[in-house]
Tab-separated table of C-alpha atoms and ligand atoms in Angstrom:
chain	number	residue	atom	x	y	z
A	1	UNK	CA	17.551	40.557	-41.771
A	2	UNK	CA	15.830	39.583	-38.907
A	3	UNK	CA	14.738	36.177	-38.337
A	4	UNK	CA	11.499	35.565	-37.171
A	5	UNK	CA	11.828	34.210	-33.164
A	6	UNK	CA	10.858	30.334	-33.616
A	7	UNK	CA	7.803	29.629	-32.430
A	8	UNK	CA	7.459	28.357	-28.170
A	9	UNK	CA	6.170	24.707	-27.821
A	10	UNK	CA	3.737	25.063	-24.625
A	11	UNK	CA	5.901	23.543	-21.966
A	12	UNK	CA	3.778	19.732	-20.598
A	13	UNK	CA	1.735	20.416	-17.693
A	14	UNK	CA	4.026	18.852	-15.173
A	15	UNK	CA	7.267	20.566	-16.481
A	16	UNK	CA	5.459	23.766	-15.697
A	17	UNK	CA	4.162	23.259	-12.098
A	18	UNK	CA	7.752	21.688	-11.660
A	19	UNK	CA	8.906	25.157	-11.927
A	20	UNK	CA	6.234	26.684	-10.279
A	21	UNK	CA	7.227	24.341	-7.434
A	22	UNK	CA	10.841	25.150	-7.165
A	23	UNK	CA	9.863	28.699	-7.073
A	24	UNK	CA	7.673	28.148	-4.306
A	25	UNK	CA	10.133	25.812	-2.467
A	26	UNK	CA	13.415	26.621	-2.930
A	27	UNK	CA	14.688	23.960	-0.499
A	28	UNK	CA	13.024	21.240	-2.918
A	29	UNK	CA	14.933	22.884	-6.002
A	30	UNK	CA	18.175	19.951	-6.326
A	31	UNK	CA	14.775	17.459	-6.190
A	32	UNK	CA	12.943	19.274	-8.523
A	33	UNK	CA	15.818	19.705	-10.942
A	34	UNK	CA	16.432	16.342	-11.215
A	35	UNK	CA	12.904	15.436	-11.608
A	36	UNK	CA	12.933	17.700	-14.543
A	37	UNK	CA	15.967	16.258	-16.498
A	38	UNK	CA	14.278	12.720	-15.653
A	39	UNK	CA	10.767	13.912	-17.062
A	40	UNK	CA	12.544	15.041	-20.016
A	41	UNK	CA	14.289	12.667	-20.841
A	42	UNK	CA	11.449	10.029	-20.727
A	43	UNK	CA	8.974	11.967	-22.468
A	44	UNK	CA	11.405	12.337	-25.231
A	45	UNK	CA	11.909	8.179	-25.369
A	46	UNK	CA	8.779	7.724	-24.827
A	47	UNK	CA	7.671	9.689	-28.090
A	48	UNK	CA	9.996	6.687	-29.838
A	49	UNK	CA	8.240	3.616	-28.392
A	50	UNK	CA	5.721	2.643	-30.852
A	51	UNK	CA	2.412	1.125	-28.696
A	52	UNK	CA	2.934	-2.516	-29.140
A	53	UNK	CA	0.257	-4.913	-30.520
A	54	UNK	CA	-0.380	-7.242	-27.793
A	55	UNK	CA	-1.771	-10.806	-28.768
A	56	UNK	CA	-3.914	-11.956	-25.683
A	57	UNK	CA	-6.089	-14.617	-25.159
A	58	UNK	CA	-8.927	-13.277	-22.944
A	59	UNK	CA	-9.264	-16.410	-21.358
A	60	UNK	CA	-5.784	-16.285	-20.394
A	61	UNK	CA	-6.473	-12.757	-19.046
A	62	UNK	CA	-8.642	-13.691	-16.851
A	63	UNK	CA	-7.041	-16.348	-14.711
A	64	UNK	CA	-3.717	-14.424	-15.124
A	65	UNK	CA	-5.673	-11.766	-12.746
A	66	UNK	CA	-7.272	-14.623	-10.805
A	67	UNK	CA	-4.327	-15.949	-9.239
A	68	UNK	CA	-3.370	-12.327	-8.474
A	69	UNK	CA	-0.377	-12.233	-11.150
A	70	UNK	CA	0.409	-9.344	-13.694
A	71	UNK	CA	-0.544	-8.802	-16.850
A	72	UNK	CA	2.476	-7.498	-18.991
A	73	UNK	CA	4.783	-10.386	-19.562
A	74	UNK	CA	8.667	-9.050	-20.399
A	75	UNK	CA	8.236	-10.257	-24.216
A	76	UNK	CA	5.019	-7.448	-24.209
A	77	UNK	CA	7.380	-4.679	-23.740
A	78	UNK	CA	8.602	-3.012	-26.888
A	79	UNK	CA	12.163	-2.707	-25.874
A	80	UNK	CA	14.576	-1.542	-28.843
A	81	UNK	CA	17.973	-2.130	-27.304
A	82	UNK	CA	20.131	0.828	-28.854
A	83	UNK	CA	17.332	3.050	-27.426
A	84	UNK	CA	17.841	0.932	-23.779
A	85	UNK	CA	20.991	0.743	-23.621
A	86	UNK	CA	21.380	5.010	-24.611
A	87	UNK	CA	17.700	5.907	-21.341
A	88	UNK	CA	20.019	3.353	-19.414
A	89	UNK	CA	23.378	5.238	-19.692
A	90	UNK	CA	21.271	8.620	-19.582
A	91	UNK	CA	19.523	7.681	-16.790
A	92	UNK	CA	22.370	6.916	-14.479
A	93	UNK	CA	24.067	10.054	-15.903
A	94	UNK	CA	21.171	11.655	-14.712
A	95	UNK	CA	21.356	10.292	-11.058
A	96	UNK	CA	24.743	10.920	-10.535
A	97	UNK	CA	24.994	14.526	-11.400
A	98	UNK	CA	22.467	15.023	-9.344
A	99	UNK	CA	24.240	13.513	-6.420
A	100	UNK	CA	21.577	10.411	-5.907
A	101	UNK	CA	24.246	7.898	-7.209
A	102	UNK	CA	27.281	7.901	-6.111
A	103	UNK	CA	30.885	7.263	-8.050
A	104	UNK	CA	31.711	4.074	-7.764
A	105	UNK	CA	27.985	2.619	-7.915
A	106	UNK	CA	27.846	5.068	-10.992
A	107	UNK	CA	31.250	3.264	-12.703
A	108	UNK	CA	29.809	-0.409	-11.991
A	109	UNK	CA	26.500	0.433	-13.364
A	110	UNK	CA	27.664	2.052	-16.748
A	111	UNK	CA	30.122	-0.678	-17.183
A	112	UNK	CA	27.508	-3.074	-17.443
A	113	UNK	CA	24.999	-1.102	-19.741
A	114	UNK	CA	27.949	-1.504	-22.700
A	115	UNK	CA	26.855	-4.085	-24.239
A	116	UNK	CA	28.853	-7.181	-24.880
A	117	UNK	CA	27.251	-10.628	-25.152
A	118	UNK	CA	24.267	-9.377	-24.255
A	119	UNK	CA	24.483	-9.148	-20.701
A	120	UNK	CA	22.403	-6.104	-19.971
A	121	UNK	CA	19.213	-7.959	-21.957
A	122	UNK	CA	19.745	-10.522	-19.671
A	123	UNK	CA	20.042	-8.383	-16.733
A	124	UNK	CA	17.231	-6.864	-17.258
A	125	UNK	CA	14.891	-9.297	-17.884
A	126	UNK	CA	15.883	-11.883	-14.897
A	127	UNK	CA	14.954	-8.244	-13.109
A	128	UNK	CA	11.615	-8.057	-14.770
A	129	UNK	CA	10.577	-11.022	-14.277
A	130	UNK	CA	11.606	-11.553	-10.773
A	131	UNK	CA	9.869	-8.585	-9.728
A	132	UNK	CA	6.677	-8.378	-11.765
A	133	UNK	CA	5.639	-12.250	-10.728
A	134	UNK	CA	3.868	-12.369	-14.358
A	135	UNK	CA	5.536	-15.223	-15.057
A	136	UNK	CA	5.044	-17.430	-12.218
A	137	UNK	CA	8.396	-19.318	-13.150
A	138	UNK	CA	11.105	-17.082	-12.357
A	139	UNK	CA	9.703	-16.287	-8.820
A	140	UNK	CA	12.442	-16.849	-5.495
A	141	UNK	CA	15.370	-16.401	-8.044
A	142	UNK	CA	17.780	-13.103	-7.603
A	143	UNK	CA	16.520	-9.737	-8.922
A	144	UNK	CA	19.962	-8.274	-9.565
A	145	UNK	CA	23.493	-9.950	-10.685
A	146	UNK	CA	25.875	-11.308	-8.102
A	147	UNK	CA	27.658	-8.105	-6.974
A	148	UNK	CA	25.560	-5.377	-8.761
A	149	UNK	CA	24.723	-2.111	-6.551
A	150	UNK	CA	21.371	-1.882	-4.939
A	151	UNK	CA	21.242	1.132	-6.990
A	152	UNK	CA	21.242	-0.650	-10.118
A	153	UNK	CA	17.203	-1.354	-9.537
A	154	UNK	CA	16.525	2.636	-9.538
A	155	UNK	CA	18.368	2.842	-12.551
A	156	UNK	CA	16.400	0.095	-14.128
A	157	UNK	CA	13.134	0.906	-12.994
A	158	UNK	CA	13.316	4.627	-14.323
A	159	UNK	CA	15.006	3.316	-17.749
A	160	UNK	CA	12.471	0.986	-18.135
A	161	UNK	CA	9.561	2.968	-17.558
A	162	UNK	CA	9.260	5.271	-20.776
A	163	UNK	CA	9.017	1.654	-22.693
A	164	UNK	CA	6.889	-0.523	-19.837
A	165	UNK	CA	3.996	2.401	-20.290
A	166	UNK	CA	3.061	1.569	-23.783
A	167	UNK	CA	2.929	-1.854	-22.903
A	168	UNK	CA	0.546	-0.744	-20.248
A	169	UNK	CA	-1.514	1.414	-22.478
A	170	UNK	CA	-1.797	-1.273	-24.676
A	171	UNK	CA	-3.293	-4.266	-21.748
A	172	UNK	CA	-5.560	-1.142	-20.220
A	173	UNK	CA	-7.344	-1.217	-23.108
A	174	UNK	CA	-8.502	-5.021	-22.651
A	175	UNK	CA	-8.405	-5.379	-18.976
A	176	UNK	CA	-10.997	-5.285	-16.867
A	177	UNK	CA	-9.668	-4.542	-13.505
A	178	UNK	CA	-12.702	-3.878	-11.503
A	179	UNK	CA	-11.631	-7.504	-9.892
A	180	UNK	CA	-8.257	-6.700	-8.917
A	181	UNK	CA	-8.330	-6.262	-5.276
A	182	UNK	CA	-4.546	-6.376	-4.409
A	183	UNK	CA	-1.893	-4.127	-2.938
A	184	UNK	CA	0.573	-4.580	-5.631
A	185	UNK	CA	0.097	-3.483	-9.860
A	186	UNK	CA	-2.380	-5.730	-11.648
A	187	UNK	CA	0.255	-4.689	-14.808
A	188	UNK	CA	3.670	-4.935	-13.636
A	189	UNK	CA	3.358	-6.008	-9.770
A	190	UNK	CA	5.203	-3.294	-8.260
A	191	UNK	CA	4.476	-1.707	-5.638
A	192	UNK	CA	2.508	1.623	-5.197
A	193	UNK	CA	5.039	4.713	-4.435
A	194	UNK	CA	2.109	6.941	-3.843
A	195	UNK	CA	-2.105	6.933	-4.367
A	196	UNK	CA	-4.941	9.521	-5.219
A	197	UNK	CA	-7.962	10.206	-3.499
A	198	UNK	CA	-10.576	10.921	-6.342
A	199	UNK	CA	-13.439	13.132	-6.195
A	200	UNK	CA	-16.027	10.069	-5.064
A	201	UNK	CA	-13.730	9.238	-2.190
A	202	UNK	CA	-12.316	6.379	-3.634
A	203	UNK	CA	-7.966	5.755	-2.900
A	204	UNK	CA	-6.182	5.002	-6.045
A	205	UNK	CA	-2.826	3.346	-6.041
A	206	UNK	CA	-0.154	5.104	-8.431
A	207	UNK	CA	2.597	1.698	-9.616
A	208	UNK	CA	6.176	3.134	-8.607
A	209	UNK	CA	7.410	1.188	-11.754
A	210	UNK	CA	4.375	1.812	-14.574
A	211	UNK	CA	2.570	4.751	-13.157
A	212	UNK	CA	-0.402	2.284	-13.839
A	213	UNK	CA	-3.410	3.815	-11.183
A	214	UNK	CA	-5.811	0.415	-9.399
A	215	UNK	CA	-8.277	1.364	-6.936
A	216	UNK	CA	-7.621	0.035	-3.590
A	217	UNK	CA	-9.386	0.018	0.008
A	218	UNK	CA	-9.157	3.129	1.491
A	219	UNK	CA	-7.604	2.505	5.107
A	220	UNK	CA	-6.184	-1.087	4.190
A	221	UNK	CA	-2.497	-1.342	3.884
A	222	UNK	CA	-1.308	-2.041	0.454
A	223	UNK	CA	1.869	-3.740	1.825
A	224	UNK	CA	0.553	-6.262	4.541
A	225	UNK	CA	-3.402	-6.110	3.803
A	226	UNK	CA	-3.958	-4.949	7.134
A	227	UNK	CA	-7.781	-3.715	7.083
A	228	UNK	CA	-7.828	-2.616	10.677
A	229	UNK	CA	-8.518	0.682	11.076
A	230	UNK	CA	-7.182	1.583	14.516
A	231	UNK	CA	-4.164	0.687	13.116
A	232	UNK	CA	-3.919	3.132	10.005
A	233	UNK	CA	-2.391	6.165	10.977
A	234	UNK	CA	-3.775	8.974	8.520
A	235	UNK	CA	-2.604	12.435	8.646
A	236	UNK	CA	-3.133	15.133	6.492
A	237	UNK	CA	-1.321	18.523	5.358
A	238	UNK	CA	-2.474	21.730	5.991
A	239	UNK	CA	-3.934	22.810	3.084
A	240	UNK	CA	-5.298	19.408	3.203
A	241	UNK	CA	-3.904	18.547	-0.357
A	242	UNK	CA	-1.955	15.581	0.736
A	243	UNK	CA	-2.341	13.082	3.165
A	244	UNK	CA	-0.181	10.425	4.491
A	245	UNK	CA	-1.593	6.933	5.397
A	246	UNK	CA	0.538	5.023	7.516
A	247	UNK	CA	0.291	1.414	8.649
A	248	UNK	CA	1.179	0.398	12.437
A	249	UNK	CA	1.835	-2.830	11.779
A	250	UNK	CA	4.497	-3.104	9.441
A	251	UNK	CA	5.381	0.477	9.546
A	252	UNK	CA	5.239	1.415	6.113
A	253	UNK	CA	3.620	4.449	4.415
A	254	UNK	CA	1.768	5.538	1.557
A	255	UNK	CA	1.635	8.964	0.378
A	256	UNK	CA	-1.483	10.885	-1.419
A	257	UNK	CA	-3.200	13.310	-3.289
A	258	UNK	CA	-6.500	14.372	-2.399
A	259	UNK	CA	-8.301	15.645	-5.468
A	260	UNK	CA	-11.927	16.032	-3.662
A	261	UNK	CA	-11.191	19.693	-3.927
A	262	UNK	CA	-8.346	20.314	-5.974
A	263	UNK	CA	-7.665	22.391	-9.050
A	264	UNK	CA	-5.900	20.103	-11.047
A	265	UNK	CA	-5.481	16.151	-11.037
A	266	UNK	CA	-2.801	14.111	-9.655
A	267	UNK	CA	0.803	14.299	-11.383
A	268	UNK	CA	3.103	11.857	-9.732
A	269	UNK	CA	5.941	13.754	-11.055
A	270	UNK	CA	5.259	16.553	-9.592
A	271	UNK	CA	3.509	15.357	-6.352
A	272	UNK	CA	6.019	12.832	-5.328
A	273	UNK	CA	8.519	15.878	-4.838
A	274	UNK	CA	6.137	18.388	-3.451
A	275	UNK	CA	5.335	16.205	-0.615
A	276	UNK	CA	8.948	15.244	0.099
A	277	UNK	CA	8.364	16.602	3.697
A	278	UNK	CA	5.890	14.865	4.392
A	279	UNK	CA	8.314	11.948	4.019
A	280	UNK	CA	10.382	13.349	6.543
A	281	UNK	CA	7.294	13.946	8.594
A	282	UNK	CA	6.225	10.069	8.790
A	283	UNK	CA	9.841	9.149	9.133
A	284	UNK	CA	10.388	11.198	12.229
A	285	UNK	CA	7.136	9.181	13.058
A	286	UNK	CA	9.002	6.278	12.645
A	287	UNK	CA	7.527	4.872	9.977
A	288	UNK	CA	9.392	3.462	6.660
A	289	UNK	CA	9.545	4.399	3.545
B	301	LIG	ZN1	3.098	-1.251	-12.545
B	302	LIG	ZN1	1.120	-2.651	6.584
């Protein structure tokens, strides 16, 4: 008897033109590959996060964007610790077969994710709050333990994020951000990994942490507020889907995607690999990361 094939889920847009990419790009296929396990694995935690009822005072909204700080506090994340603790160990599993985390770094990191005491919670919070200046308290003290890897903050940041979006979804409903003017995320205050030019010309900036969009200045630099234009350096691809805007005064960059005349809108999953050589490009420029 001959079971009827189970029916195909439609693949998610991004895992798709992931593919397509690799395909394309073969020399982008160990990126892609591990951008695919990561997407995967986050959509699938993120399915399990229920969207968190937020209690905010609109008052307290308000001068919380005023003096420039962010709006998701660490208790506003819905963070179920079995589920952390398992996108934490996944996550660095993830990394190291994929050669971005190396062996030892990998050991020290896992060890700490089993949870005795408590220690990751604690971890992970001083790290939250330390980095997202929300709470205006914990500023100036260390984001990572004595002795942990720098890696350890890569691990967090993509463990956290499945979780830190629904908190996000749930402020963007309330917030008005037509105020926020700054470089850094008016919901997490990270900074932007990449940015989108929309159809009316405007730059977005795309949160490396939340994947929360702000718009921004176009030629100001998100990292030192430099507004002066003969000291952007903007440079586009070929095919004039991405461009790069780098600054000449601290020497960072800021990668985008030009949707004036594109066929689809921006995926940061996707986009941050595809334009991995145009990282190299602005390096070789000698410009940072
Ligand atoms: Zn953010
Ligand atoms: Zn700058």
């Amino acid at each position: 008897m001959d079971r009827p094939p189970r029916p195909t889920r439609a693949e998610p847009r991004e895992i798709v033109e992931l593919k397509q990419l690799r395909g394309e790009q073969p020399e982008l296929a160990s990126a892609v590959d591990m951008q695919l396990a990561l997407v995967d694995m986050q959509r699938r935690v993120q399915s399990r996060v229920p969207l968190p009822w937020i209690q905010v005072d609109p008052e307290w909204l308000q001068a919380q964007m005023a003096a420039g700080r962010p709006l998701v506090r660490f208790r506003d994340i819905p963070i179920e610790w079995t589920d952390f603790r398992l996108t934490f160990r996944q996550t660095a599993d993830i990394l190291h077969r994929h050669e971005a985390l190396d062996r030892a770094d990998y050991d020290t990191i896992v060890v700490s994710g089993r949870d005795e005491r408590h220690a990751l919670e604690q971890v992970v919070a001083t790290w939250y709050e330390t980095t997202s200046g929300s709470d205006a308290g914990r500023a100036g003290a260390d984001r990572l333990p004595p002795g942990a890897p720098a890696a350890l903050d890569q691990v967090l940041l993509l463990a956290l994020r499945p979780f830190l979006t629904r908190s996000v979804e749930a402020m963007g409903e309330r917030a008005d951000l037509s105020g926020w003017t700054l470089g850094h995320c008016p919901f997490c205050g990270w900074e932007p990994d990449f940015a989108v030019i929309t159809p009316s010309a405007e730059r977005r900036l795309i949160c490396g942490r939340c994947v929360a969009q702000w718009t921004f200045a176009t030629l100001t630099c998100p990292f030192c507020a430099n507004d002066d234009r003969a000291l952007i350096t903007s440079f586009a691809t070929r095919d004039g889907r991405y461009r790069v805007y780098a600054c000449d005064v601290c020497r960072r960059y800021l990668k985008a995607y030009d949707a004036r005349h594109a066929a689809r809108p921006v995926m940061v999953a996707v986009d941050t690999i595809a334009t991995l050589p145009l990282d190299a490009a602005a390096i070789q420029r000698g410009y940072l990361g």
